[in-house]
Coordinates of C-alpha atoms in Angstrom, one line a residue:
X26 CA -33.9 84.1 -27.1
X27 CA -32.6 81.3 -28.7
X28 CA -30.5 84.0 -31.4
X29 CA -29.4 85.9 -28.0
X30 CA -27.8 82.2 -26.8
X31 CA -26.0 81.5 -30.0
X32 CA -24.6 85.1 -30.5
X33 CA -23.5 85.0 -27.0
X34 CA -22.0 81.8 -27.1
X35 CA -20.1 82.7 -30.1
X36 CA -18.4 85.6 -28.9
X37 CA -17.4 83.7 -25.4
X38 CA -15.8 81.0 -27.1
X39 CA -13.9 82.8 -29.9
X40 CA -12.8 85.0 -26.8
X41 CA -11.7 81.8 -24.9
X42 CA -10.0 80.4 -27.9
X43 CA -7.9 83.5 -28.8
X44 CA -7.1 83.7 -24.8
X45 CA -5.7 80.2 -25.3
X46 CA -3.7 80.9 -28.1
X47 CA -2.1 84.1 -27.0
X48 CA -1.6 82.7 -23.8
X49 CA 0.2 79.0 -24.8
X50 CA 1.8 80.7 -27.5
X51 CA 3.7 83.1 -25.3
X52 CA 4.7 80.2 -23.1
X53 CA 6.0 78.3 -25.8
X54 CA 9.1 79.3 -25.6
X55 CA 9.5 78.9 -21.9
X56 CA 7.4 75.6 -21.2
X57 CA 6.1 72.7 -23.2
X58 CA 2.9 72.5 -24.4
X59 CA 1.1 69.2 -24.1
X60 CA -2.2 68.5 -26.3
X61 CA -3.9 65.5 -26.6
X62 CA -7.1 65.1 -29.2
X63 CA -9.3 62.3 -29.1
X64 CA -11.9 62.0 -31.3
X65 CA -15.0 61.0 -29.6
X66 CA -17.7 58.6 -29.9
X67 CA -20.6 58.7 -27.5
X68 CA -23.7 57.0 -26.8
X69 CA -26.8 56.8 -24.2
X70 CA -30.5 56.2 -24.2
X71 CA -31.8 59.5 -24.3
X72 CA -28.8 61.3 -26.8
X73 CA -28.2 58.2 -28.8
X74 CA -25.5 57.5 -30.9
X75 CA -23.0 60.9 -31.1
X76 CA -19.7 62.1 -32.8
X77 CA -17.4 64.8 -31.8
X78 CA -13.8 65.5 -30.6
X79 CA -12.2 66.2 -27.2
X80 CA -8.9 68.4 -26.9
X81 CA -7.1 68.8 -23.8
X82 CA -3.9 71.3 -23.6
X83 CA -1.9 71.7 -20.3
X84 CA 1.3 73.2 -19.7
X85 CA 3.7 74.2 -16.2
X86 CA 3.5 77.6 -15.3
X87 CA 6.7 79.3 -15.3
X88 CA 8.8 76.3 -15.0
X89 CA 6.8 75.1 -11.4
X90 CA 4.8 71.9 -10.9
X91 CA 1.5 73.6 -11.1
X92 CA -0.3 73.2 -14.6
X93 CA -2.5 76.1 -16.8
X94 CA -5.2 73.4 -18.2
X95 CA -7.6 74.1 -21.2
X96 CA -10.1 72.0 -22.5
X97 CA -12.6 72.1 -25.6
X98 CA -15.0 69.9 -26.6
X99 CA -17.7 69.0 -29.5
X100 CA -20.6 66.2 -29.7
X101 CA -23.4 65.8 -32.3
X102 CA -26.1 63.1 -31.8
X103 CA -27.9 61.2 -34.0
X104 CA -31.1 62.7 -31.9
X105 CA -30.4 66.4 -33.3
X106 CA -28.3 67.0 -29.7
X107 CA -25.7 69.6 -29.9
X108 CA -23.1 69.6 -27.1
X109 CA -20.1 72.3 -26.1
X110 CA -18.0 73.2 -23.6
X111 CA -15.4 74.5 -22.9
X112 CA -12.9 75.1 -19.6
X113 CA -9.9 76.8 -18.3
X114 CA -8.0 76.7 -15.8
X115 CA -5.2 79.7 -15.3
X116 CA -2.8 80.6 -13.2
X117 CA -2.5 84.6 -12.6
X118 CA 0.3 84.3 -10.1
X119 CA 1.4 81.5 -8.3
X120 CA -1.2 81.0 -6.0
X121 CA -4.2 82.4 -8.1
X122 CA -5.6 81.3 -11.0
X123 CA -8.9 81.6 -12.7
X124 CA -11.2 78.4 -13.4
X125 CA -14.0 78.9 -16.1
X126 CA -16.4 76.7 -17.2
X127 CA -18.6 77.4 -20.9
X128 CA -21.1 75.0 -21.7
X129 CA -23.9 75.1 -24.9
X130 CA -26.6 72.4 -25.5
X131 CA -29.4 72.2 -28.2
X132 CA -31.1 69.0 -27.5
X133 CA -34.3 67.3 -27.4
X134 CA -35.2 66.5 -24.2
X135 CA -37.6 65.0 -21.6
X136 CA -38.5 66.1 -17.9
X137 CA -40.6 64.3 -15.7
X138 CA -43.2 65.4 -12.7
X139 CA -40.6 66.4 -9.7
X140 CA -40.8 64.0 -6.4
X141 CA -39.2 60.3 -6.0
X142 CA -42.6 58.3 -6.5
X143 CA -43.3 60.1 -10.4
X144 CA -44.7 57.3 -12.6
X145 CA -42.6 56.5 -15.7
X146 CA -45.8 58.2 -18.0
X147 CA -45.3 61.5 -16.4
X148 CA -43.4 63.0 -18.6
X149 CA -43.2 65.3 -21.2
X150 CA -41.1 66.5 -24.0
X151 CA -39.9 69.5 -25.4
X152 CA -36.8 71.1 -27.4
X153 CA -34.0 72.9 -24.8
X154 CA -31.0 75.0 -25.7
X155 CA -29.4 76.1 -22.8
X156 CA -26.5 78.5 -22.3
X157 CA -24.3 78.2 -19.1
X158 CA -21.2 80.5 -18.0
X159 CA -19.4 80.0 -14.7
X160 CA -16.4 81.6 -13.1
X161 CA -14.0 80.9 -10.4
X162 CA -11.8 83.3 -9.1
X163 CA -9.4 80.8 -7.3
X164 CA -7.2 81.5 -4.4
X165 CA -4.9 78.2 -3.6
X166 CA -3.2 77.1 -0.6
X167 CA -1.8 73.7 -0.5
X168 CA -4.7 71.2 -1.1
X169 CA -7.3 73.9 -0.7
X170 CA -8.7 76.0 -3.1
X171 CA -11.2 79.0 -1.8
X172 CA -13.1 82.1 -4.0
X173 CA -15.9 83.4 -4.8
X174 CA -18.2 81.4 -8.0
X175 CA -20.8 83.7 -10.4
X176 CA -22.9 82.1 -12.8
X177 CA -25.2 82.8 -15.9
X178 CA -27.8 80.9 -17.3
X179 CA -30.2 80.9 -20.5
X180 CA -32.6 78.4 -20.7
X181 CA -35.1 78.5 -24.2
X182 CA -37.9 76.4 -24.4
X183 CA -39.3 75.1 -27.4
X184 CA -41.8 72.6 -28.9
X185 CA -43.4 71.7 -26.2
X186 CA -45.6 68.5 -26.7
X187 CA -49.0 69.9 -26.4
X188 CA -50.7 67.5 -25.5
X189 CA -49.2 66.8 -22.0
X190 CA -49.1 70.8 -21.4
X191 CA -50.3 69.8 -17.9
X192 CA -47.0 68.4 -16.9
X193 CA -45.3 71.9 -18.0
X194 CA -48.0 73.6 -16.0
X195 CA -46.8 71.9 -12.5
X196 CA -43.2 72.9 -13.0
X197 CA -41.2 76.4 -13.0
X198 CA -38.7 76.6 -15.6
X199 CA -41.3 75.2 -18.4
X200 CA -40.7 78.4 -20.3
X201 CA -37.8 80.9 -21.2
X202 CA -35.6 82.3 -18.4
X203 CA -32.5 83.3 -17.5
X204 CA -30.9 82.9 -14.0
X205 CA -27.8 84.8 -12.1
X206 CA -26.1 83.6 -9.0
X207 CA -23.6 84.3 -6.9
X208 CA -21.6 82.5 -3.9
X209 CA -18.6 80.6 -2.5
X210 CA -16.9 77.4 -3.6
X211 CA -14.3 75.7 -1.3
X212 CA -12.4 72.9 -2.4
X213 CA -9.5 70.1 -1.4
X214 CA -7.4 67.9 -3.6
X215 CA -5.0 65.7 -2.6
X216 CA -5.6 62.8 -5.8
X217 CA -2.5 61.8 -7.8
X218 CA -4.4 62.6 -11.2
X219 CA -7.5 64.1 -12.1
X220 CA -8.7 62.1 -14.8
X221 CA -8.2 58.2 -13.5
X222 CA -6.7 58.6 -9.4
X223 CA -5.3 55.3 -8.0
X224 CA -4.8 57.2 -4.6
X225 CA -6.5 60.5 -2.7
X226 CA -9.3 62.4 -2.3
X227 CA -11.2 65.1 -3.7
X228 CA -13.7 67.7 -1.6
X229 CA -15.5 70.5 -3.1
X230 CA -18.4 72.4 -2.0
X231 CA -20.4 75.2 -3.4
X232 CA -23.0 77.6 -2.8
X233 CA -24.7 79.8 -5.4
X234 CA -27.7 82.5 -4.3
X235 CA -29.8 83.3 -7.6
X236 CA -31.8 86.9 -6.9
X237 CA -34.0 88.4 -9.7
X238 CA -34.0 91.7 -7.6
X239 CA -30.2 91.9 -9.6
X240 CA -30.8 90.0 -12.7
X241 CA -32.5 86.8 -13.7
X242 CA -36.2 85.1 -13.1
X243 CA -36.2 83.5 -10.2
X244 CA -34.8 83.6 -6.7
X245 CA -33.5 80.4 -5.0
X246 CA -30.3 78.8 -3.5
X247 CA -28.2 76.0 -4.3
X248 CA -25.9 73.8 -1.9
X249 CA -24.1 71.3 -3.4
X250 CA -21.3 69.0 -1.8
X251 CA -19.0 66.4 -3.8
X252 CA -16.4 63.7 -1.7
X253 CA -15.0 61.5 -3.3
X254 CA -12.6 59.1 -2.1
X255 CA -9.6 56.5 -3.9
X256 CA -7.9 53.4 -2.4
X257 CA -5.1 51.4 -4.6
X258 CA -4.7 47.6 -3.4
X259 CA -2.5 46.3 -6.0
X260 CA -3.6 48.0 -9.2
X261 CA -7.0 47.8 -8.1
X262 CA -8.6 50.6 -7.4
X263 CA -11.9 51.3 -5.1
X264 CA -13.6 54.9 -5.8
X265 CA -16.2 56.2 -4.0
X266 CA -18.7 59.6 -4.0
X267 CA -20.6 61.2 -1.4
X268 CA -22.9 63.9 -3.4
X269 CA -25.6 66.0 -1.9
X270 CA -27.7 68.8 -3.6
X271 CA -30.0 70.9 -1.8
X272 CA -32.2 74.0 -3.0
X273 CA -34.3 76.4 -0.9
X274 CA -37.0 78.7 -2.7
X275 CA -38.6 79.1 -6.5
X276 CA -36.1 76.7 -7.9
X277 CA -36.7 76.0 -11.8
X278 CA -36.6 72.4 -13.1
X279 CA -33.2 72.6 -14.7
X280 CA -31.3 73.5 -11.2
X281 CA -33.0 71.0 -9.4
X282 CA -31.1 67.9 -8.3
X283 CA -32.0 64.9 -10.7
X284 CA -30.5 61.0 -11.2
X285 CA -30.1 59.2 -14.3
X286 CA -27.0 60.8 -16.3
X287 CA -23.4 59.5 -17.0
X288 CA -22.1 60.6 -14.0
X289 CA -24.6 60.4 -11.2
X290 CA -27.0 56.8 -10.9
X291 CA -25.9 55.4 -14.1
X292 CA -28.6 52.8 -14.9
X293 CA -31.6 55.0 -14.1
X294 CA -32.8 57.0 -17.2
X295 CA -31.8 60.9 -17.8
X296 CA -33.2 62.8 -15.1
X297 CA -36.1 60.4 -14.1
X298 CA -36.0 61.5 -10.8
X299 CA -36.2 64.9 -9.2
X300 CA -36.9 67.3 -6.3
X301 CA -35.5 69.9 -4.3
X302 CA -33.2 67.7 -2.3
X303 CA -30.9 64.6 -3.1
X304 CA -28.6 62.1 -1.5
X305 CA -26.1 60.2 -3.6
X306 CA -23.6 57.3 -2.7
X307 CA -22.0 55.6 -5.2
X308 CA -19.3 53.4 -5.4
X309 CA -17.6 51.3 -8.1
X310 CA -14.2 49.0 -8.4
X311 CA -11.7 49.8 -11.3
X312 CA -9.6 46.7 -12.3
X313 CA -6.8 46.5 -14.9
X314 CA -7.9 43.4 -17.7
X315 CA -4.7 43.7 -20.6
X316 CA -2.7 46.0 -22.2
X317 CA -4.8 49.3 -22.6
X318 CA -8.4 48.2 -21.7
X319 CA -9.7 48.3 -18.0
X320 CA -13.2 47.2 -16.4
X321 CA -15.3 48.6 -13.7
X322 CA -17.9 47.1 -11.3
X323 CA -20.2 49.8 -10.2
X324 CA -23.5 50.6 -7.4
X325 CA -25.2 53.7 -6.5
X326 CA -28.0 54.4 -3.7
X327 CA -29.7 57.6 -3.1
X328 CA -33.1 59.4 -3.2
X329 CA -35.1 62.5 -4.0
X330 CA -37.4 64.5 -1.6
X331 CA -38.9 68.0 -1.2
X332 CA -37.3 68.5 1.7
X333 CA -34.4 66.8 3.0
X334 CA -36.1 65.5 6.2
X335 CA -38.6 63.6 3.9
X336 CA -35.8 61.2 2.8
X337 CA -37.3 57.9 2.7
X338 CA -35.5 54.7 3.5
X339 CA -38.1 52.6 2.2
X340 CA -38.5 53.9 -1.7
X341 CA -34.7 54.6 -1.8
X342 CA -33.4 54.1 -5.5
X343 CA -30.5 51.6 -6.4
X344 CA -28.2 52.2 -10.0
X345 CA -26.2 48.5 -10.9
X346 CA -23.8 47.8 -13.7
X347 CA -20.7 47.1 -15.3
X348 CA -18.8 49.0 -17.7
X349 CA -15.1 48.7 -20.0
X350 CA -12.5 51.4 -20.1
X351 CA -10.1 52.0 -23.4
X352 CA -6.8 54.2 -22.0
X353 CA -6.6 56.7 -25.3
X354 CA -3.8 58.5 -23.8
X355 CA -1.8 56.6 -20.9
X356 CA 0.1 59.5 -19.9
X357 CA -3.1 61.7 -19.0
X358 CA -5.3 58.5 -17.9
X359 CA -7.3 59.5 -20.1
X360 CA -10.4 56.6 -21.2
X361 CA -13.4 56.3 -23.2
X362 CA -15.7 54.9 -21.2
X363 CA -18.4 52.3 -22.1
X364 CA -20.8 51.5 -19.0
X365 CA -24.8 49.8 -18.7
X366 CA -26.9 50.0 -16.0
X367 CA -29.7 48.8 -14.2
X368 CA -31.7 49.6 -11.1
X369 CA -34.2 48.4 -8.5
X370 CA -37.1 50.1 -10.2
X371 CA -37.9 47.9 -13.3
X372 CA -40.7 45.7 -13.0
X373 CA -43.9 44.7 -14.8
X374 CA -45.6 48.3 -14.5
X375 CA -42.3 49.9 -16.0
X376 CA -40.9 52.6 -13.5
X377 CA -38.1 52.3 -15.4
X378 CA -36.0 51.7 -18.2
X379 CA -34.7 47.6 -18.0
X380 CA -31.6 49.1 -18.9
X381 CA -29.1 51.9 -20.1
X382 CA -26.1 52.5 -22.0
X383 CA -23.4 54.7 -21.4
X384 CA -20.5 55.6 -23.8
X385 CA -18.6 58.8 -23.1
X386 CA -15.2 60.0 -22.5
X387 CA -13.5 60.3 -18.7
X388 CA -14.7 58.6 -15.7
X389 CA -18.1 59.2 -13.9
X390 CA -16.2 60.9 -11.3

């Protein structure tokens, strides 16, 4: 399957590429095009150290306020990771537009037993490439933004470690698949920029059904809900996240909910813990330091469970760092983005990593 991914991937992004093109290029005359490239350099515990570039295009539609935006990215690691994506988001007519998301990974890659109280040794690793499509249909109205949300996914598996083949035969996903869902997403926007608000708040929620009787491996739902929330007191700005992910049914391990990654818990390690249900809060404060550089103070508490009455207070997880933020293009609020992180479950038996580095482009949310 791994041929299938790569041919399909290909075709989907030279297809998204020459819709860009013929699509700014036609607008050229009418409306400026804005591009900003940043080359990228990236680094965490799991990918290491990684090289790429990031290119961001965005231009008014027909003269108005509203903005077409198109994004394309590219990151090589130093661990033999491959990362892609690539987004768009069109306007049709004035209040429709179509949102897509293409994403491509080939990485090596852990994955731990599922459930919050998983021992650090329970682990085991393996070789994923994954393939990931998603399309939004987007009706807008004001703030809100409503349509229906379709998504494909390949997963191949590959050198697995053989001798912790016990791990993989607890978990569904340890092998090839493909998934297709279908569902709703609902969203509200009312932040004053998307990459680095000072003011607002952003809603989204979105549920996807995945039913092999159509197409795919395995049937199961997916419920996820995002708030996030900006205050400004005098250049400094507090941000914080509400994000909750619940599955019902055969859910593979790559659609279950999981903490440790640059955007959710930062300071536990990649996907250390997971289970059907999670709870996130995070919070973090963003202060100015001189010219183009910025800091960031930042705490997360949450946990993992099978079910989301089994929540327990007592063995909940807590993410702790600091981080520095470089503004590489002050008109989009755009920053690369250096962070560590601790949390609550280092100690002498090692749960944990003692600590981990983030260094990425864009804020963790």
């Amino acid at each position: 399957m791994g041929n299938e991914v790569k041919k399909i991937l290909t075709g989907l992004l030279l297809l998204q590429i020459l819709f860009q093109f013929v699509s700014l290029h036609a607008a050229e005359d009418e409306n400026e095009l804005k591009k900003t490239i940043v080359p990228v350099l990236m680094y965490s515990n799991s990918a290491g150290l990684g090289s790429g570039a990031y290119v961001m295009l965005r231009r008014n539609y027909k003269k108005t306020f509203k903005l077409d935006k198109y994004s394309l990215a590219g990151i090589f690691t130093t661990e033999k990771q491959i990362m892609t994506f690539a987004s768009l988001d069109k306007y049709i007519m004035q209040s429709f537009k179509m949102k897509a998301r293409i994403s491509y990974r080939d990485k090596p890659s852990t994955i731990y037993l599922p459930g919050h109280n998983s021992t650090f040794t329970d682990h085991a690793d393996y070789n994923l490439q994954e393939f990931s499509i998603s399309l939004y249909p987007t009706i807008e109205k004001g703030i809100f933004e409503v349509g229906p949300a379709v998504n494909y996914s390949l997963f191949d598996i590959s050198e697995r470690e053989e001798d912790r083949e016990y791990i993989f035969d607890c978990i569904d996903g340890s092998d090839d698949y493909v998934l297709f869902g279908y569902g709703t997403r609902i969203s509200a926007d009312t932040r004053d920029n998307d990459n680095y608000p000072l003011t607002g708040y952003y809603w989204e929620t979105e549920f996807l059904n995945f039913d092999k009787s159509l197409y795919g491996d395995f049937s199961f739902q997916v419920f996820e809900s995002d708030l996030r929330y900006f205050f400004n007191i005098s250049g400094i700005v507090i941000a914080s996240q509400y994000y909750s992910k619940l599955t019902w049914g055969e859910t593979p391990v790559h659609k279950m909910p999981s903490m440790g990654s640059n955007d959710i818990m930062r300071g536990i390690s990649s996907k250390r813990y997971k289970d059907m249900d999670m709870m996130v809060f995070q919070s973090e404060i963003r202060y100015p330091l001189f010219r183009k550089f910025s800091g960031t103070i930042f705490a997360g508490i949450g946990n993992v469970a099978s079910k989301i009455e089994n929540l327990e207070i007592g063995t909940l997880k807590v993410a702790f760092g600091m981080g520095l933020r470089y503004a590489v293009s002050s008109d989009d609020r755009l920053n690369l983005r250096l962070d560590m992180g601790s949390n609550n479950r280092v100690s002498s038996n090692k749960d944990d990593d003692l600590f981990n580095i983030y260094f990425s482009i864009g804020e963790a949310f």
